[in-house]
Amino acid sequence: MNKLLIIISSILLVSCSSVDSEKKQALRMKSLADKENESKKYFQQYNNTLTLDRAIQLSVERNLTLKTKTIEQEIAKLDRKIAFGNFLPKVSLGYSYTMLNDKIMGETKDTALPIPLPISLGLETRLVDKNLSLFSVNAQMPIFVPATWFLYSARQKGENISSLTRDLTEKMIKLQTIGQYHYILALESEKEYLKQELESAKEFNRSAKIALEAEAILPWEYEGTEQIVQMREFALKQNARDLQSAKMSLMNNLDMYPLLDFQLEKPQYNEDVKMPTLEETIYEALKNSELIQIREGAEDISKDVTKIAISNFLPKIVLTGGYFNTSNAALSDPDFFMGTLGGMFSIFNGFQNVYEYKKARKNQEIAFIKREEEIMKVIFETVNAYNNLESSKEERDIALKNFAVSTGRFNQKKLEKETDSIDNWEYIQGVAEYEKALSLKEKAEYKYRVSLATLNMLTGKDIFAKGEKKDEKTK
């Protein structure tokens, strides 16, 4: 019988667990479907096209990490208000009803008469009724509690740190969006010349097949051309996979449906800004770095924590008062007020106050070290970003010159093709070289823009200038 009950119970538990799992799965699928519909509705109004400025706007409005940081900022504000509440009086209401098995009586054996009596007189009186109710209004207000001052100061600094963290997170998300956007554009640019290279390889393979049939080349030479075709096909397929992953990453950053198909517009940027010196850049980074400001705020909080530990050695004075009403008929007046000015001073608590003070001092030393470490880290990252920007600018200049040369060579190929001076394979090869030069130029431009945005973020400048649709390339 017991075994049967165990089996039935197990079946019921498994059934309940299965139903609960199905409900959760249904909720997940509904959430994903809602996100898909919402994303499609948004992109349809822009013809399934996304611009860089809209991508950044969406990342600020929808990014889940940024939403979390915004909520944490609101929590920090509430913590500061909670700490401020320690300065205000606390009022509470109380009510109790007590039932006893009998009245509580009191007896007075000493009559306090000046003349001794031959017999002992005992006076008995009621002290507490059998049923007793008590209503009270209590108020308490700190008069001298230093820990509350330093706690409020620490909460204020915590609110400032939360605000700085939220702003820094927003900048990081913007920078991440810019990087993802340009990475997709680079892959799309790469796809064009990969297609041309594949077409060139196929044309070369067709020519090799004709040569093989005429016994002008050996079989292994023909197989080599087939291998080239397979390699170009693999490169094109890998580009498609990378492009899909890059688009999913961007959609995830924007909190949109990850499998949505969309197109990006190529932004046209403003003129290049004049590069400041490295020393000026480092100075701006140190002055505007949110990371350093956050570390400085943490160091100030550690000082407040040390002051709180010191305040544990000081007395605490609190004013309390209240109004009480009781149903005890033994009292001549059931209503009365009470006020108390009390204090407490810790004499010995196992040296806990001493150790807490020492611990706070050690944490203060750690905060100082981390602030110094952050300063050096900002300098290091700024120098790296500055050097990367200079390198990317030089790469872009080289790519521009290379594209100019490739454009001239391609125009020559077109003229030769029109006059039948070259065959189809050589012309397609020229198209592939032109597409590759164009892709390298665009990649260099994208790399330069991401490097510039990174340096601007480190120096506290605007990391993005609104982009417009770029003119389509012409051949």
Tab-separated table of C-alpha atoms in Angstrom:
chain	number	residue	atom	x	y	z
A	1	MET	CA	0.000	0.000	0.000
A	2	ASN	CA	2.799	2.403	0.884
A	3	LYS	CA	4.605	1.593	-2.379
A	4	LEU	CA	1.420	2.295	-4.337
A	5	LEU	CA	1.035	5.694	-2.646
A	6	ILE	CA	4.657	6.551	-3.456
A	7	ILE	CA	4.184	5.617	-7.132
A	8	ILE	CA	0.980	7.676	-7.396
A	9	SER	CA	2.630	10.660	-5.717
A	10	SER	CA	5.619	10.441	-8.081
A	11	ILE	CA	3.321	10.349	-11.124
A	12	LEU	CA	1.417	13.411	-9.886
A	13	LEU	CA	4.645	15.323	-9.221
A	14	VAL	CA	6.032	14.491	-12.667
A	15	SER	CA	2.748	15.510	-14.289
A	16	CYS	CA	2.672	18.844	-12.455
A	17	SER	CA	6.301	19.495	-13.335
A	18	SER	CA	5.640	18.694	-17.004
A	19	VAL	CA	2.632	21.038	-17.134
A	20	ASP	CA	4.596	23.811	-15.459
A	21	SER	CA	7.472	23.374	-17.925
A	22	GLU	CA	5.075	23.546	-20.874
A	23	LYS	CA	3.577	26.772	-19.532
A	24	LYS	CA	7.011	28.346	-19.197
A	25	GLN	CA	7.951	27.253	-22.699
A	26	ALA	CA	4.710	28.743	-24.029
A	27	LEU	CA	5.498	32.026	-22.284
A	28	ARG	CA	8.987	32.062	-23.805
A	29	MET	CA	7.624	31.487	-27.297
A	30	LYS	CA	4.965	34.167	-26.824
A	31	SER	CA	7.588	36.645	-25.642
A	32	LEU	CA	9.755	35.864	-28.678
A	33	ALA	CA	6.767	36.188	-31.037
A	34	ASP	CA	5.837	39.549	-29.510
A	35	LYS	CA	9.400	40.788	-29.961
A	36	GLU	CA	9.400	39.602	-33.576
A	37	ASN	CA	6.153	41.414	-34.357
A	38	GLU	CA	7.317	44.559	-32.617
A	39	SER	CA	10.650	44.555	-34.474
A	40	LYS	CA	9.047	43.922	-37.861
A	41	LYS	CA	6.537	46.699	-37.278
A	42	TYR	CA	9.343	49.111	-36.456
A	43	PHE	CA	11.514	48.219	-39.453
A	44	GLN	CA	8.617	48.207	-41.911
A	45	GLN	CA	8.125	51.931	-41.454
A	46	TYR	CA	11.730	52.414	-42.636
A	47	ASN	CA	11.614	49.845	-45.471
A	48	ASN	CA	13.652	47.344	-43.421
A	49	THR	CA	16.586	49.769	-43.405
A	50	LEU	CA	18.539	50.907	-40.366
A	51	THR	CA	20.718	54.016	-40.123
A	52	LEU	CA	23.523	54.562	-37.656
A	53	ASP	CA	21.784	57.356	-35.792
A	54	ARG	CA	18.613	55.267	-35.367
A	55	ALA	CA	20.693	52.299	-34.233
A	56	ILE	CA	22.316	54.402	-31.526
A	57	GLN	CA	18.960	55.833	-30.503
A	58	LEU	CA	17.484	52.341	-30.208
A	59	SER	CA	20.451	51.134	-28.179
A	60	VAL	CA	19.923	53.936	-25.654
A	61	GLU	CA	16.165	53.376	-25.460
A	62	ARG	CA	16.023	49.569	-25.480
A	63	ASN	CA	19.327	48.065	-24.370
A	64	LEU	CA	18.674	45.770	-21.411
A	65	THR	CA	21.974	46.478	-19.680
A	66	LEU	CA	21.292	50.208	-19.803
A	67	LYS	CA	17.779	49.642	-18.455
A	68	THR	CA	19.303	47.767	-15.535
A	69	LYS	CA	21.741	50.603	-14.851
A	70	THR	CA	18.862	53.096	-14.950
A	71	ILE	CA	16.961	51.071	-12.356
A	72	GLU	CA	20.106	50.854	-10.214
A	73	GLN	CA	20.369	54.642	-10.428
A	74	GLU	CA	16.800	54.949	-9.145
A	75	ILE	CA	17.611	52.518	-6.333
A	76	ALA	CA	20.605	54.676	-5.358
A	77	LYS	CA	18.283	57.691	-5.110
A	78	LEU	CA	15.958	55.695	-2.864
A	79	ASP	CA	18.909	54.631	-0.681
A	80	ARG	CA	19.823	58.287	-0.236
A	81	LYS	CA	16.235	59.138	0.748
A	82	ILE	CA	16.168	56.206	3.160
A	83	ALA	CA	19.357	57.490	4.792
A	84	PHE	CA	17.841	60.967	5.086
A	85	GLY	CA	14.890	59.423	6.910
A	86	ASN	CA	17.224	58.681	9.841
A	87	PHE	CA	17.212	62.412	10.679
A	88	LEU	CA	13.429	62.594	10.945
A	89	PRO	CA	11.292	61.494	13.909
A	90	LYS	CA	9.758	58.055	13.735
A	91	VAL	CA	6.132	57.780	14.857
A	92	SER	CA	4.397	54.474	15.485
A	93	LEU	CA	1.016	53.320	16.748
A	94	GLY	CA	0.545	50.374	19.067
A	95	TYR	CA	-2.376	48.442	20.423
A	96	SER	CA	-2.502	45.383	22.612
A	97	TYR	CA	-5.228	43.408	24.376
A	98	THR	CA	-4.313	41.157	27.260
A	99	MET	CA	-6.504	38.475	28.888
A	100	LEU	CA	-5.583	37.020	32.278
A	101	ASN	CA	-7.145	34.152	34.214
A	102	ASP	CA	-7.876	36.553	37.088
A	103	LYS	CA	-7.231	40.061	38.286
A	104	ILE	CA	-3.753	40.814	39.599
A	105	MET	CA	-4.008	41.925	43.217
A	106	GLY	CA	-1.477	43.661	45.436
A	107	GLU	CA	-1.214	43.563	49.249
A	108	THR	CA	0.311	46.184	51.533
A	109	LYS	CA	1.371	44.762	54.919
A	110	ASP	CA	3.014	47.901	56.306
A	111	THR	CA	0.280	50.383	57.249
A	112	ALA	CA	2.879	53.132	57.778
A	113	LEU	CA	0.973	54.269	60.954
A	114	PRO	CA	3.088	56.131	63.592
A	115	ILE	CA	1.564	54.095	66.434
A	116	PRO	CA	2.223	50.343	66.459
A	117	LEU	CA	-0.928	48.251	66.511
A	118	PRO	CA	-1.374	44.990	68.347
A	119	ILE	CA	-2.401	43.219	65.189
A	120	SER	CA	-1.024	43.358	61.624
A	121	LEU	CA	-3.278	45.049	59.115
A	122	GLY	CA	-3.122	43.926	55.467
A	123	LEU	CA	-4.469	46.119	52.679
A	124	GLU	CA	-5.318	44.391	49.408
A	125	THR	CA	-5.984	46.272	46.170
A	126	ARG	CA	-6.430	45.491	42.488
A	127	LEU	CA	-3.402	46.335	40.292
A	128	VAL	CA	-4.349	44.988	36.864
A	129	ASP	CA	-7.759	44.053	35.514
A	130	LYS	CA	-8.515	40.628	34.167
A	131	ASN	CA	-8.902	42.053	30.645
A	132	LEU	CA	-6.592	44.891	29.701
A	133	SER	CA	-6.141	46.933	26.501
A	134	LEU	CA	-3.395	49.447	25.804
A	135	PHE	CA	-3.214	52.001	22.994
A	136	SER	CA	-0.042	54.013	22.420
A	137	VAL	CA	1.457	56.614	20.099
A	138	ASN	CA	5.251	56.594	20.235
A	139	ALA	CA	7.731	59.051	18.703
A	140	GLN	CA	11.504	58.777	18.555
A	141	MET	CA	14.000	61.290	17.237
A	142	PRO	CA	17.794	61.133	17.193
A	143	ILE	CA	19.541	64.039	18.914
A	144	PHE	CA	23.175	62.996	18.597
A	145	VAL	CA	23.824	59.942	16.407
A	146	PRO	CA	26.910	60.759	14.266
A	147	ALA	CA	26.708	57.533	12.240
A	148	THR	CA	23.542	58.796	10.513
A	149	TRP	CA	25.373	61.882	9.210
A	150	PHE	CA	28.162	59.885	7.602
A	151	LEU	CA	25.723	57.255	6.288
A	152	TYR	CA	23.742	59.957	4.489
A	153	SER	CA	26.960	61.413	3.061
A	154	ALA	CA	27.967	57.959	1.776
A	155	ARG	CA	24.533	57.452	0.184
A	156	GLN	CA	24.831	60.802	-1.577
A	157	LYS	CA	28.173	59.781	-3.039
A	158	GLY	CA	26.693	56.398	-3.977
A	159	GLU	CA	23.952	58.176	-5.927
A	160	ASN	CA	26.574	60.195	-7.805
A	161	ILE	CA	28.525	57.025	-8.579
A	162	SER	CA	25.371	55.340	-9.856
A	163	SER	CA	24.698	58.298	-12.150
A	164	LEU	CA	28.276	58.214	-13.474
A	165	THR	CA	28.028	54.453	-13.992
A	166	ARG	CA	24.809	54.849	-15.947
A	167	ASP	CA	26.358	57.543	-18.173
A	168	LEU	CA	29.476	55.437	-18.730
A	169	THR	CA	27.346	52.411	-19.612
A	170	GLU	CA	25.434	54.486	-22.149
A	171	LYS	CA	28.679	55.584	-23.794
A	172	MET	CA	29.963	52.013	-23.877
A	173	ILE	CA	26.725	50.791	-25.476
A	174	LYS	CA	26.865	53.564	-28.072
A	175	LEU	CA	30.449	52.645	-28.868
A	176	GLN	CA	29.528	48.966	-29.077
A	177	THR	CA	26.675	49.796	-31.449
A	178	ILE	CA	28.969	51.864	-33.662
A	179	GLY	CA	31.476	49.007	-33.790
A	180	GLN	CA	28.830	46.398	-34.608
A	181	TYR	CA	27.268	48.630	-37.266
A	182	HIS	CA	30.570	49.187	-39.046
A	183	TYR	CA	31.531	45.524	-38.752
A	184	ILE	CA	28.348	44.589	-40.646
A	185	LEU	CA	29.133	47.174	-43.314
A	186	ALA	CA	32.656	45.788	-43.636
A	187	LEU	CA	31.326	42.252	-44.097
A	188	GLU	CA	28.816	43.421	-46.689
A	189	SER	CA	31.580	45.236	-48.554
A	190	GLU	CA	33.729	42.113	-48.387
A	191	LYS	CA	30.862	40.038	-49.786
A	192	GLU	CA	30.865	42.008	-53.048
A	193	TYR	CA	34.458	41.284	-53.970
A	194	LEU	CA	34.126	37.660	-52.793
A	195	LYS	CA	31.299	37.242	-55.310
A	196	GLN	CA	33.475	38.671	-58.060
A	197	GLU	CA	36.391	36.449	-57.075
A	198	LEU	CA	34.099	33.408	-57.188
A	199	GLU	CA	32.844	34.411	-60.625
A	200	SER	CA	36.441	34.904	-61.771
A	201	ALA	CA	37.394	31.464	-60.432
A	202	LYS	CA	34.441	29.846	-62.223
A	203	GLU	CA	35.364	31.527	-65.478
A	204	PHE	CA	38.948	30.382	-65.058
A	205	ASN	CA	37.653	26.841	-64.359
A	206	ARG	CA	35.572	26.886	-67.575
A	207	SER	CA	38.617	27.986	-69.576
A	208	ALA	CA	40.678	25.233	-67.938
A	209	LYS	CA	38.050	22.636	-68.850
A	210	ILE	CA	38.256	23.655	-72.496
A	211	ALA	CA	42.052	23.469	-72.325
A	212	LEU	CA	41.823	19.999	-70.702
A	213	GLU	CA	39.567	18.736	-73.486
A	214	ALA	CA	42.097	20.055	-76.012
A	215	GLU	CA	44.824	18.309	-73.984
A	216	ALA	CA	46.576	21.653	-73.492
A	217	ILE	CA	46.856	21.137	-69.695
A	218	LEU	CA	47.164	18.123	-67.407
A	219	PRO	CA	44.256	16.798	-65.286
A	220	TRP	CA	45.835	17.875	-62.002
A	221	GLU	CA	46.043	21.445	-63.312
A	222	TYR	CA	42.342	21.395	-64.030
A	223	GLU	CA	41.647	19.984	-60.540
A	224	GLY	CA	43.597	22.919	-59.149
A	225	THR	CA	41.105	25.331	-60.734
A	226	GLU	CA	38.228	23.365	-59.180
A	227	GLN	CA	39.930	23.648	-55.808
A	228	ILE	CA	40.121	27.434	-56.257
A	229	VAL	CA	36.371	27.519	-56.953
A	230	GLN	CA	35.662	25.504	-53.782
A	231	MET	CA	37.860	27.836	-51.708
A	232	ARG	CA	36.068	30.922	-53.060
A	233	GLU	CA	32.671	29.328	-52.392
A	234	PHE	CA	33.729	28.522	-48.829
A	235	ALA	CA	34.933	32.110	-48.286
A	236	LEU	CA	31.591	33.453	-49.532
A	237	LYS	CA	29.600	31.073	-47.315
A	238	GLN	CA	31.738	31.955	-44.304
A	239	ASN	CA	31.122	35.627	-44.994
A	240	ALA	CA	27.365	34.940	-44.964
A	241	ARG	CA	27.669	33.143	-41.625
A	242	ASP	CA	29.722	35.963	-40.110
A	243	LEU	CA	27.245	38.503	-41.435
A	244	GLN	CA	24.324	36.641	-39.859
A	245	SER	CA	26.121	36.488	-36.492
A	246	ALA	CA	27.045	40.178	-36.685
A	247	LYS	CA	23.440	41.192	-37.414
A	248	MET	CA	22.174	39.028	-34.556
A	249	SER	CA	24.708	40.654	-32.226
A	250	LEU	CA	23.524	44.120	-33.230
A	251	MET	CA	19.863	43.158	-32.799
A	252	ASN	CA	20.621	41.727	-29.384
A	253	ASN	CA	22.305	44.986	-28.406
A	254	LEU	CA	19.175	46.843	-29.551
A	255	ASP	CA	16.861	44.333	-27.818
A	256	MET	CA	15.189	43.494	-31.136
A	257	TYR	CA	14.265	40.173	-32.767
A	258	PRO	CA	17.654	38.530	-33.461
A	259	LEU	CA	16.717	36.764	-36.729
A	260	LEU	CA	15.302	39.844	-38.407
A	261	ASP	CA	16.536	40.548	-41.943
A	262	PHE	CA	17.442	44.196	-42.559
A	263	GLN	CA	19.797	46.457	-44.467
A	264	LEU	CA	22.161	49.177	-43.272
A	265	GLU	CA	22.693	52.576	-44.803
A	266	LYS	CA	26.269	53.702	-45.301
A	267	PRO	CA	26.812	56.874	-43.274
A	268	GLN	CA	28.624	59.888	-44.630
A	269	TYR	CA	30.743	61.547	-42.003
A	270	ASN	CA	31.800	65.102	-41.399
A	271	GLU	CA	35.281	66.301	-42.175
A	272	ASP	CA	38.078	64.890	-40.056
A	273	VAL	CA	38.737	66.719	-36.831
A	274	LYS	CA	42.166	68.074	-36.138
A	275	MET	CA	44.174	65.692	-33.997
A	276	PRO	CA	45.330	67.208	-30.687
A	277	THR	CA	48.699	66.330	-29.241
A	278	LEU	CA	49.084	63.211	-27.143
A	279	GLU	CA	49.655	65.289	-24.003
A	280	GLU	CA	46.458	67.257	-24.564
A	281	THR	CA	44.532	64.053	-25.180
A	282	ILE	CA	45.789	62.478	-21.948
A	283	TYR	CA	44.896	65.632	-20.018
A	284	GLU	CA	41.324	65.599	-21.392
A	285	ALA	CA	40.973	61.910	-20.596
A	286	LEU	CA	42.107	62.376	-16.988
A	287	LYS	CA	39.814	65.376	-16.557
A	288	ASN	CA	36.668	63.810	-18.018
A	289	SER	CA	37.072	60.108	-17.257
A	290	GLU	CA	33.979	58.674	-15.560
A	291	LEU	CA	36.046	55.697	-14.403
A	292	ILE	CA	38.375	57.930	-12.383
A	293	GLN	CA	35.421	59.876	-10.989
A	294	ILE	CA	33.785	56.613	-9.930
A	295	ARG	CA	36.975	55.494	-8.183
A	296	GLU	CA	37.275	58.869	-6.455
A	297	GLY	CA	33.672	58.558	-5.291
A	298	ALA	CA	34.387	55.067	-3.958
A	299	GLU	CA	37.394	56.432	-2.079
A	300	ASP	CA	35.231	59.165	-0.510
A	301	ILE	CA	32.672	56.534	0.523
A	302	SER	CA	35.415	54.513	2.199
A	303	LYS	CA	36.313	57.632	4.200
A	304	ASP	CA	32.693	57.945	5.343
A	305	VAL	CA	32.697	54.280	6.350
A	306	THR	CA	35.816	54.970	8.443
A	307	LYS	CA	34.010	57.890	10.110
A	308	ILE	CA	31.049	55.630	10.858
A	309	ALA	CA	33.430	53.174	12.527
A	310	ILE	CA	34.873	56.024	14.620
A	311	SER	CA	31.390	57.186	15.612
A	312	ASN	CA	30.771	53.799	17.264
A	313	PHE	CA	33.059	55.003	20.076
A	314	LEU	CA	30.828	58.061	20.705
A	315	PRO	CA	27.622	58.183	22.776
A	316	LYS	CA	24.241	58.121	21.056
A	317	ILE	CA	21.493	60.370	22.406
A	318	VAL	CA	17.862	59.829	21.438
A	319	LEU	CA	14.669	61.647	22.467
A	320	THR	CA	11.568	59.480	22.834
A	321	GLY	CA	8.030	60.316	23.827
A	322	GLY	CA	4.507	59.029	23.538
A	323	TYR	CA	0.873	59.023	24.509
A	324	PHE	CA	-0.682	56.010	26.226
A	325	ASN	CA	-4.295	55.041	26.950
A	326	THR	CA	-5.232	51.957	28.954
A	327	SER	CA	-8.464	50.278	29.992
A	328	ASN	CA	-7.036	49.361	33.404
A	329	ALA	CA	-9.642	50.689	35.827
A	330	ALA	CA	-7.174	50.454	38.683
A	331	LEU	CA	-5.535	53.647	37.425
A	332	SER	CA	-7.133	56.918	38.377
A	333	ASP	CA	-6.186	58.456	35.010
A	334	PRO	CA	-6.082	56.048	32.022
A	335	ASP	CA	-4.408	58.648	29.764
A	336	PHE	CA	-0.840	59.769	30.268
A	337	PHE	CA	2.154	61.135	28.325
A	338	MET	CA	5.771	60.065	28.623
A	339	GLY	CA	9.025	61.675	27.484
A	340	THR	CA	12.548	60.311	27.769
A	341	LEU	CA	15.942	61.692	26.871
A	342	GLY	CA	18.282	58.726	26.831
A	343	GLY	CA	21.777	57.936	25.779
A	344	MET	CA	23.919	54.901	25.202
A	345	PHE	CA	27.679	54.599	25.311
A	346	SER	CA	29.511	51.422	24.337
A	347	ILE	CA	32.061	50.412	26.950
A	348	PHE	CA	33.078	46.952	25.780
A	349	ASN	CA	31.755	44.725	22.989
A	350	GLY	CA	34.609	42.315	22.480
A	351	PHE	CA	36.739	44.916	20.633
A	352	GLN	CA	34.310	44.815	17.673
A	353	ASN	CA	34.410	48.598	17.302
A	354	VAL	CA	38.202	48.545	17.235
A	355	TYR	CA	38.340	45.856	14.570
A	356	GLU	CA	35.652	47.536	12.484
A	357	TYR	CA	37.691	50.736	12.528
A	358	LYS	CA	40.838	48.868	11.474
A	359	LYS	CA	38.911	47.121	8.699
A	360	ALA	CA	37.537	50.437	7.458
A	361	ARG	CA	41.056	51.888	7.360
A	362	LYS	CA	42.285	48.940	5.279
A	363	ASN	CA	39.380	49.334	2.851
A	364	GLN	CA	40.248	53.009	2.573
A	365	GLU	CA	43.801	52.073	1.600
A	366	ILE	CA	42.441	49.682	-1.045
A	367	ALA	CA	40.203	52.434	-2.454
A	368	PHE	CA	43.212	54.752	-2.730
A	369	ILE	CA	45.249	52.098	-4.541
A	370	LYS	CA	42.387	51.380	-6.962
A	371	ARG	CA	42.056	55.078	-7.746
A	372	GLU	CA	45.754	55.302	-8.569
A	373	GLU	CA	45.471	52.112	-10.602
A	374	GLU	CA	42.525	53.546	-12.547
A	375	ILE	CA	44.478	56.706	-13.370
A	376	MET	CA	47.310	54.669	-14.865
A	377	LYS	CA	44.816	52.480	-16.710
A	378	VAL	CA	43.130	55.512	-18.286
A	379	ILE	CA	46.489	56.875	-19.400
A	380	PHE	CA	47.418	53.505	-20.913
A	381	GLU	CA	44.083	53.118	-22.730
A	382	THR	CA	44.198	56.702	-23.984
A	383	VAL	CA	47.686	56.282	-25.441
A	384	ASN	CA	46.632	53.031	-27.122
A	385	ALA	CA	43.483	54.625	-28.537
A	386	TYR	CA	45.496	57.617	-29.772
A	387	ASN	CA	48.026	55.368	-31.502
A	388	ASN	CA	45.263	53.200	-32.994
A	389	LEU	CA	43.584	56.301	-34.388
A	390	GLU	CA	46.799	57.493	-36.005
A	391	SER	CA	47.465	54.026	-37.448
A	392	SER	CA	43.926	53.714	-38.821
A	393	LYS	CA	44.191	57.176	-40.376
A	394	GLU	CA	47.400	56.162	-42.159
A	395	GLU	CA	45.802	52.887	-43.294
A	396	ARG	CA	42.848	54.818	-44.662
A	397	ASP	CA	45.124	57.153	-46.624
A	398	ILE	CA	46.912	54.153	-48.149
A	399	ALA	CA	43.590	52.459	-48.974
A	400	LEU	CA	42.334	55.633	-50.663
A	401	LYS	CA	45.404	55.800	-52.893
A	402	ASN	CA	45.130	52.087	-53.657
A	403	PHE	CA	41.470	52.538	-54.610
A	404	ALA	CA	42.353	55.437	-56.910
A	405	VAL	CA	44.918	53.242	-58.692
A	406	SER	CA	42.468	50.316	-58.908
A	407	THR	CA	39.785	52.589	-60.317
A	408	GLY	CA	42.117	53.712	-63.105
A	409	ARG	CA	43.137	50.109	-63.826
A	410	PHE	CA	39.492	49.016	-63.906
A	411	ASN	CA	38.554	51.790	-66.338
A	412	GLN	CA	41.387	50.592	-68.565
A	413	LYS	CA	40.051	47.034	-68.368
A	414	LYS	CA	36.611	48.249	-69.431
A	415	LEU	CA	38.063	49.934	-72.517
A	416	GLU	CA	40.054	46.825	-73.377
A	417	LYS	CA	36.967	44.680	-72.954
A	418	GLU	CA	34.936	46.937	-75.238
A	419	THR	CA	37.590	46.569	-77.952
A	420	ASP	CA	37.911	42.792	-77.356
A	421	SER	CA	41.589	43.207	-76.385
A	422	ILE	CA	41.115	40.970	-73.302
A	423	ASP	CA	39.006	37.899	-72.659
A	424	ASN	CA	36.094	37.549	-70.280
A	425	TRP	CA	38.157	35.988	-67.477
A	426	GLU	CA	40.667	38.842	-67.415
A	427	TYR	CA	37.851	41.384	-67.286
A	428	ILE	CA	36.143	39.586	-64.406
A	429	GLN	CA	39.469	39.443	-62.601
A	430	GLY	CA	39.737	43.215	-63.024
A	431	VAL	CA	36.256	43.667	-61.546
A	432	ALA	CA	37.258	41.496	-58.570
A	433	GLU	CA	40.403	43.582	-57.970
A	434	TYR	CA	38.336	46.774	-58.110
A	435	GLU	CA	35.785	45.393	-55.636
A	436	LYS	CA	38.571	44.315	-53.313
A	437	ALA	CA	40.175	47.771	-53.394
A	438	LEU	CA	36.771	49.335	-52.687
A	439	SER	CA	36.195	46.951	-49.791
A	440	LEU	CA	39.618	47.717	-48.317
A	441	LYS	CA	38.924	51.432	-48.606
A	442	GLU	CA	35.569	51.119	-46.844
A	443	LYS	CA	37.007	48.844	-44.152
A	444	ALA	CA	39.789	51.354	-43.507
A	445	GLU	CA	37.189	54.125	-43.233
A	446	TYR	CA	35.081	52.104	-40.798
A	447	LYS	CA	38.123	51.241	-38.687
A	448	TYR	CA	39.111	54.898	-38.555
A	449	ARG	CA	35.620	55.956	-37.434
A	450	VAL	CA	35.467	53.341	-34.675
A	451	SER	CA	38.953	54.364	-33.473
A	452	LEU	CA	37.894	58.009	-33.437
A	453	ALA	CA	34.729	57.179	-31.472
A	454	THR	CA	36.788	55.203	-28.949
A	455	LEU	CA	39.185	58.086	-28.362
A	456	ASN	CA	36.313	60.561	-28.101
A	457	MET	CA	34.665	58.384	-25.473
A	458	LEU	CA	37.849	58.269	-23.408
A	459	THR	CA	38.264	62.048	-23.579
A	460	GLY	CA	34.619	62.812	-22.768
A	461	LYS	CA	33.652	64.100	-26.237
A	462	ASP	CA	30.672	63.263	-28.429
A	463	ILE	CA	31.410	59.853	-29.907
A	464	PHE	CA	29.015	60.097	-32.817
A	465	ALA	CA	28.120	62.569	-35.540
A	466	LYS	CA	24.789	61.968	-37.264
A	467	GLY	CA	25.244	60.056	-40.520
A	468	GLU	CA	23.429	60.375	-43.804
A	469	LYS	CA	23.017	57.995	-46.673
A	470	LYS	CA	26.124	57.737	-48.768
A	471	ASP	CA	26.067	57.976	-52.576
A	472	GLU	CA	26.034	54.584	-54.237
A	473	LYS	CA	29.251	53.449	-55.893
A	474	THR	CA	29.424	53.625	-59.654
A	475	LYS	CA	31.429	51.580	-62.023
